[in-house]
């Protein structure tokens, strides 16, 4: 058993250790955006147990083990104590809630050797050939150093340039499964459209034809806002609570790998469910997906695309753990007391792609979509 690269986070509490963490992530094929530098975020994900967290350097290790500086944390715990323990390393399965890996070495070289070894082993189930030995990790100490929100002197690649903004009403755009070239993006903008929605993978990594960082950058450079939606399985699929968690984690990891910041809407495409699927299973799938997308370290804002054969009533839709709803071109119920923030119509061809037109609106609670707007 191994751990998906999207479920591995490297935590650094200093600018220097951030650089080491980026190097270790690169060795293991882990996205640079999975290097985190915020103590509260690190606390949340270690406590949750759905990610392997590798503490890179003494200051990160000390912070998670003792919190000697008394940094603000979700539990409100005082300085000198945390609920966390180090796990016997290396591991290639999730260690569970409140456990993390200690990758604090005797010096910079030792730290990156440990961090790279642990990260590579977690993803592959074995060490990189020729690199099966590493220094003994340092013992945590109750010494205050580092920063609760560390800077990183080298830029983290894959971070898109833009700001998360409310889409408001009467904005027109499109969603498409086709790759949008820079030429197509320019044509879409020239036609007066203001936003695009593109697909990310159900798998733990982006597949051919899915949204990439380069494509996203081209869309934003054309002056268009952007939101991601996750692919749906072939018609007749069966949702479960576990699948909701897995697909939600994959969606969040892929969206972050493209470079989206926290707060942007990530859309669940709900349609084509197998007839006879129990309603509680559908509800659990949706809520678990939303929880995974909303969870630290990603902290995206989940949205629900309501397509055909969802087998949920207006009341059941409204009771899901979503605050953003997108109406498909199919005849579907409207979430009771909320309604839709975006409406899809028809299917058209143009700009070198096949697409569905979309328009934004305020819902009954004055809610609106949250997209990444160009800088």
Coordinates of C-alpha atoms in Angstrom, one line a residue:
X1 CA 0.0 0.0 0.0
X2 CA 1.2 3.5 -0.8
X3 CA -0.1 7.0 -0.2
X4 CA -1.3 9.2 -3.1
X5 CA 1.0 12.2 -3.6
X6 CA -2.1 14.5 -3.2
X7 CA -2.4 13.2 0.4
X8 CA 1.1 14.0 1.5
X9 CA 1.9 17.4 3.0
X10 CA 5.3 18.8 3.9
X11 CA 5.2 21.3 6.7
X12 CA 8.0 23.9 7.2
X13 CA 8.1 26.7 9.9
X14 CA 11.0 28.7 8.5
X15 CA 11.9 30.2 5.1
X16 CA 15.0 27.9 4.9
X17 CA 13.1 24.8 5.7
X18 CA 10.5 25.7 3.1
X19 CA 13.2 25.5 0.4
X20 CA 14.2 22.1 1.8
X21 CA 10.6 20.9 1.8
X22 CA 10.2 22.0 -1.9
X23 CA 13.3 20.0 -2.8
X24 CA 12.0 16.9 -1.0
X25 CA 8.6 17.2 -2.6
X26 CA 10.2 17.4 -6.1
X27 CA 12.2 14.2 -5.4
X28 CA 9.0 12.4 -4.6
X29 CA 6.8 13.8 -7.3
X30 CA 4.7 15.7 -4.8
X31 CA 3.2 19.1 -6.0
X32 CA 5.0 22.1 -4.7
X33 CA 1.6 23.4 -3.6
X34 CA 1.6 20.6 -1.0
X35 CA 4.3 22.4 1.0
X36 CA 2.5 24.2 3.8
X37 CA 3.8 26.9 6.0
X38 CA 0.9 27.8 8.3
X39 CA 0.9 26.3 11.8
X40 CA -2.9 26.3 12.2
X41 CA -3.3 24.5 8.9
X42 CA -0.7 21.9 9.9
X43 CA -2.4 21.4 13.2
X44 CA -5.8 20.8 11.5
X45 CA -4.4 18.2 9.0
X46 CA -2.4 16.3 11.5
X47 CA -5.5 16.1 13.8
X48 CA -7.7 15.0 10.9
X49 CA -5.6 12.0 9.9
X50 CA -6.5 12.0 6.2
X51 CA -3.1 13.3 5.2
X52 CA 0.5 12.2 5.9
X53 CA 2.2 15.3 7.3
X54 CA 6.0 15.4 7.2
X55 CA 7.5 18.0 9.5
X56 CA 10.6 19.4 7.7
X57 CA 13.2 20.8 10.1
X58 CA 13.6 21.3 13.8
X59 CA 11.2 24.2 14.1
X60 CA 8.3 22.5 12.4
X61 CA 9.0 19.3 14.4
X62 CA 9.1 21.2 17.7
X63 CA 6.0 23.2 16.8
X64 CA 3.9 20.1 16.2
X65 CA 5.2 18.2 19.2
X66 CA 5.3 21.0 21.8
X67 CA 4.1 24.2 20.3
X68 CA 6.7 25.9 22.4
X69 CA 5.9 29.4 21.1
X70 CA 2.3 29.1 22.0
X71 CA 1.0 29.7 18.5
X72 CA -2.7 30.0 17.9
X73 CA -4.2 26.6 17.2
X74 CA -7.7 25.2 16.6
X75 CA -7.8 23.5 20.0
X76 CA -6.8 26.6 21.9
X77 CA -4.1 24.6 23.6
X78 CA -1.4 26.6 25.6
X79 CA 2.3 26.6 24.9
X80 CA 4.2 23.5 25.7
X81 CA 1.6 20.9 24.7
X82 CA -0.1 19.4 21.6
X83 CA -2.0 16.1 21.1
X84 CA 0.5 14.9 18.5
X85 CA 3.1 12.1 18.3
X86 CA 5.7 11.1 15.8
X87 CA 5.1 7.9 13.9
X88 CA 7.7 5.2 13.4
X89 CA 9.1 6.0 10.0
X90 CA 9.1 5.5 7.1
X91 CA 5.5 4.8 6.3
X92 CA 3.6 4.0 3.1
X93 CA 0.1 4.2 4.7
X94 CA -1.7 7.0 6.5
X95 CA -0.6 6.9 10.2
X96 CA -4.0 8.1 11.5
X97 CA -5.1 11.1 13.4
X98 CA -2.6 13.0 15.6
X99 CA 0.5 11.3 14.1
X100 CA 3.1 12.9 11.8
X101 CA 6.6 12.1 10.5
X102 CA 9.6 13.8 11.9
X103 CA 12.0 14.9 9.2
X104 CA 14.3 17.2 11.3
X105 CA 17.9 16.4 10.6
X106 CA 21.2 17.5 12.2
X107 CA 21.7 20.1 9.5
X108 CA 20.2 21.2 6.1
X109 CA 21.7 18.3 4.2
X110 CA 20.4 15.8 6.8
X111 CA 17.0 17.4 6.9
X112 CA 16.4 17.2 3.1
X113 CA 17.8 13.7 3.0
X114 CA 15.3 12.6 5.7
X115 CA 12.4 14.5 4.2
X116 CA 13.1 13.2 0.6
X117 CA 13.5 9.6 1.8
X118 CA 10.2 9.7 3.8
X119 CA 8.2 11.4 1.0
X120 CA 9.5 9.1 -1.7
X121 CA 8.9 6.0 0.4
X122 CA 5.3 7.1 1.2
X123 CA 4.5 7.5 -2.5
X124 CA 6.3 4.5 -3.9
X125 CA 6.5 2.0 -1.0
X126 CA 10.3 1.8 -1.3
X127 CA 13.3 4.1 -1.2
X128 CA 14.8 5.8 -4.2
X129 CA 17.5 3.4 -5.6
X130 CA 20.8 4.1 -3.9
X131 CA 19.3 6.3 -1.1
X132 CA 18.0 3.8 1.5
X133 CA 19.9 5.4 4.4
X134 CA 19.4 8.7 6.0
X135 CA 20.4 10.5 9.3
X136 CA 18.5 9.8 12.5
X137 CA 15.8 12.5 13.0
X138 CA 16.3 14.9 15.8
X139 CA 14.4 14.6 19.0
X140 CA 11.7 17.3 19.4
X141 CA 12.6 20.0 21.9
X142 CA 10.5 22.6 23.8
X143 CA 12.4 25.5 22.1
X144 CA 10.5 28.4 20.5
X145 CA 11.8 29.3 17.0
X146 CA 10.4 29.7 13.5
X147 CA 7.2 31.4 12.5
X148 CA 3.5 30.5 12.8
X149 CA 3.2 31.5 9.1
X150 CA 6.6 31.1 7.4
X151 CA 7.6 32.8 4.3
X152 CA 9.3 31.0 1.4
X153 CA 12.1 32.9 -0.4
X154 CA 11.8 30.9 -3.6
X155 CA 8.3 31.1 -5.2
X156 CA 6.1 28.1 -5.1
X157 CA 5.4 27.2 -8.7
X158 CA 1.9 26.4 -9.9
X159 CA 0.3 29.3 -8.0
X160 CA -2.1 31.1 -10.4
X161 CA -2.1 34.9 -10.5
X162 CA -5.5 36.2 -9.6
X163 CA -8.0 36.9 -6.7
X164 CA -11.0 35.0 -5.5
X165 CA -14.0 37.2 -6.1
X166 CA -17.8 37.0 -6.1
X167 CA -19.2 36.4 -9.5
X168 CA -22.4 38.5 -8.9
X169 CA -25.3 38.4 -11.4
X170 CA -25.7 38.6 -15.1
X171 CA -22.2 37.4 -16.0
X172 CA -22.1 35.1 -19.0
X173 CA -19.6 32.3 -19.5
X174 CA -19.2 28.7 -20.5
X175 CA -18.2 25.2 -19.3
X176 CA -16.3 22.8 -21.5
X177 CA -14.5 19.5 -21.5
X178 CA -12.3 20.7 -24.3
X179 CA -8.8 22.2 -23.7
X180 CA -8.9 26.0 -24.3
X181 CA -5.9 27.3 -26.1
X182 CA -4.7 30.9 -25.7
X183 CA -6.3 31.7 -29.0
X184 CA -9.6 30.3 -28.0
X185 CA -9.4 32.1 -24.7
X186 CA -8.9 35.4 -26.5
X187 CA -11.9 34.7 -28.8
X188 CA -14.1 33.9 -25.8
X189 CA -13.1 37.2 -24.1
X190 CA -13.6 39.2 -27.3
X191 CA -17.1 37.8 -27.6
X192 CA -17.9 39.4 -24.3
X193 CA -18.0 36.3 -22.1
X194 CA -16.5 36.8 -18.6
X195 CA -15.8 33.4 -17.2
X196 CA -14.9 29.8 -18.0
X197 CA -15.4 26.5 -16.1
X198 CA -13.0 23.6 -16.9
X199 CA -12.7 20.0 -15.7
X200 CA -10.3 18.3 -13.3
X201 CA -9.9 14.6 -12.8
X202 CA -11.7 12.0 -10.7
X203 CA -8.3 10.4 -10.3
X204 CA -5.5 11.4 -7.9
X205 CA -3.7 13.2 -10.7
X206 CA -4.7 15.2 -13.7
X207 CA -5.3 13.2 -16.9
X208 CA -4.8 14.1 -20.6
X209 CA -7.3 16.8 -21.5
X210 CA -7.9 17.9 -18.0
X211 CA -7.1 21.5 -16.8
X212 CA -3.4 22.3 -16.4
X213 CA -1.6 25.2 -14.9
X214 CA -0.6 26.5 -18.3
X215 CA -4.1 26.4 -19.7
X216 CA -5.5 28.1 -16.6
X217 CA -2.9 30.8 -16.9
X218 CA -3.8 31.4 -20.5
X219 CA -7.5 31.7 -19.6
X220 CA -6.7 34.2 -16.9
X221 CA -4.3 36.1 -19.1
X222 CA -7.2 36.6 -21.6
X223 CA -9.1 38.5 -18.9
X224 CA -11.5 35.6 -18.1
X225 CA -12.4 34.4 -14.6
X226 CA -12.1 30.7 -13.9
X227 CA -13.7 27.9 -11.9
X228 CA -13.0 24.1 -11.8
X229 CA -15.5 21.3 -11.9
X230 CA -14.7 17.6 -11.3
X231 CA -15.5 15.0 -13.9
X232 CA -18.4 12.6 -13.1
X233 CA -18.2 8.8 -13.7
X234 CA -20.0 7.2 -16.6
X235 CA -23.9 7.0 -16.3
X236 CA -25.1 4.3 -13.9
X237 CA -22.4 4.9 -11.3
X238 CA -23.1 4.2 -7.6
X239 CA -22.2 6.8 -5.0
X240 CA -21.0 5.8 -1.5
X241 CA -19.8 7.8 1.5
X242 CA -16.2 6.5 1.1
X243 CA -16.2 7.4 -2.6
X244 CA -17.3 10.9 -1.8
X245 CA -14.3 11.3 0.5
X246 CA -11.9 9.9 -2.1
X247 CA -13.3 11.9 -5.0
X248 CA -13.4 15.0 -2.9
X249 CA -9.8 14.7 -1.9
X250 CA -8.8 14.0 -5.5
X251 CA -10.7 17.1 -6.6
X252 CA -9.1 19.3 -4.0
X253 CA -5.6 17.9 -4.7
X254 CA -6.0 18.4 -8.5
X255 CA -7.4 21.9 -8.1
X256 CA -4.5 22.9 -5.9
X257 CA -2.0 21.3 -8.2
X258 CA -3.3 23.5 -11.0
X259 CA -2.6 26.5 -8.7
X260 CA -6.0 27.7 -7.4
X261 CA -6.0 29.5 -4.1
X262 CA -8.3 28.7 -1.2
X263 CA -11.9 30.0 -1.3
X264 CA -12.6 29.4 -5.0
X265 CA -15.7 27.3 -5.9
X266 CA -14.9 23.7 -6.8
X267 CA -17.9 22.1 -8.4
X268 CA -19.2 18.5 -7.9
X269 CA -20.9 17.3 -11.1
X270 CA -23.8 15.2 -9.7
X271 CA -25.7 13.3 -12.5
X272 CA -26.2 9.9 -14.0
X273 CA -26.6 8.0 -10.7
X274 CA -27.7 4.3 -11.0
X275 CA -31.4 3.9 -10.6
X276 CA -32.4 2.4 -7.3
X277 CA -29.4 3.9 -5.4
X278 CA -30.4 4.5 -1.7
X279 CA -31.0 8.2 -1.0
X280 CA -28.8 8.2 2.1
X281 CA -25.9 7.0 0.0
X282 CA -26.3 9.9 -2.4
X283 CA -26.5 12.4 0.5
X284 CA -23.5 10.9 2.2
X285 CA -21.5 11.0 -1.0
X286 CA -22.3 14.7 -1.5
X287 CA -21.6 15.7 2.1
X288 CA -18.3 13.8 2.3
X289 CA -17.2 15.2 -1.0
X290 CA -17.9 18.7 0.3
X291 CA -16.1 18.1 3.5
X292 CA -13.0 16.9 1.7
X293 CA -12.9 19.9 -0.6
X294 CA -13.5 22.3 2.3
X295 CA -11.0 20.7 4.6
X296 CA -7.5 22.1 5.3
X297 CA -5.1 22.5 3.8
X298 CA -7.1 23.3 0.7
X299 CA -10.1 25.1 2.1
X300 CA -12.0 25.5 -1.2
X301 CA -15.7 26.3 -1.4
X302 CA -17.7 23.3 -2.6
X303 CA -20.4 23.8 -5.1
X304 CA -23.0 21.4 -6.5
X305 CA -24.0 21.0 -10.2
X306 CA -27.4 19.4 -10.3
X307 CA -27.8 17.3 -13.3
X308 CA -30.2 14.5 -14.4
X309 CA -30.8 11.5 -12.3
X310 CA -29.6 12.8 -9.0
X311 CA -32.8 11.3 -7.3
X312 CA -32.8 14.1 -4.7
X313 CA -35.8 16.3 -4.0
X314 CA -35.7 20.1 -3.6
X315 CA -35.7 19.8 0.1
X316 CA -33.0 17.1 0.1
X317 CA -30.8 19.3 -2.2
X318 CA -31.2 22.3 0.2
X319 CA -30.2 20.2 3.2
X320 CA -26.9 19.2 1.7
X321 CA -23.7 20.7 3.0
X322 CA -23.4 23.2 0.1
X323 CA -24.0 26.9 -0.2
X324 CA -23.5 27.1 -4.0
X325 CA -25.7 25.4 -6.5
X326 CA -25.5 25.3 -10.4
X327 CA -28.5 24.4 -12.4
X328 CA -28.0 22.1 -15.4
X329 CA -29.8 22.3 -18.7
X330 CA -31.9 19.3 -17.5
X331 CA -35.2 19.7 -15.8
X332 CA -34.1 19.5 -12.1
X333 CA -35.6 20.6 -8.8
X334 CA -34.5 23.9 -7.2
X335 CA -33.0 23.7 -3.7
X336 CA -35.7 24.8 -1.3
X337 CA -35.2 28.3 0.1
X338 CA -32.0 28.9 -1.8
X339 CA -32.2 28.2 -5.6
X340 CA -29.4 28.5 -8.0
X341 CA -26.4 30.9 -8.4
X342 CA -25.6 29.7 -11.9
X343 CA -27.7 28.4 -14.8
X344 CA -26.6 26.3 -17.7
X345 CA -28.3 26.2 -21.1
X346 CA -28.0 24.1 -24.2
X347 CA -24.9 23.0 -26.0
X348 CA -23.0 25.0 -28.7
X349 CA -19.9 25.0 -30.7
X350 CA -17.5 27.9 -31.3
X351 CA -14.1 29.3 -30.3
X352 CA -12.7 26.0 -31.5
X353 CA -14.5 24.0 -28.7
X354 CA -17.8 22.5 -27.8
X355 CA -19.4 24.1 -24.7
X356 CA -22.4 24.8 -22.6
X357 CA -23.3 28.5 -22.0
X358 CA -23.7 29.5 -18.4
X359 CA -25.0 32.7 -16.6
X360 CA -24.6 33.8 -13.0
X361 CA -27.3 35.1 -10.7
X362 CA -27.9 35.7 -7.0
X363 CA -29.8 32.9 -5.2
X364 CA -32.6 33.5 -2.8
X365 CA -30.1 34.1 0.0
X366 CA -28.1 36.6 -2.0
X367 CA -25.4 34.0 -2.5
X368 CA -23.2 34.0 -5.6
X369 CA -20.4 32.0 -7.2
X370 CA -16.8 32.5 -6.1
X371 CA -14.4 32.4 -8.9
X372 CA -10.7 33.2 -9.6
X373 CA -10.6 36.6 -11.3
X374 CA -7.6 37.7 -13.3
X375 CA -5.2 40.1 -11.6

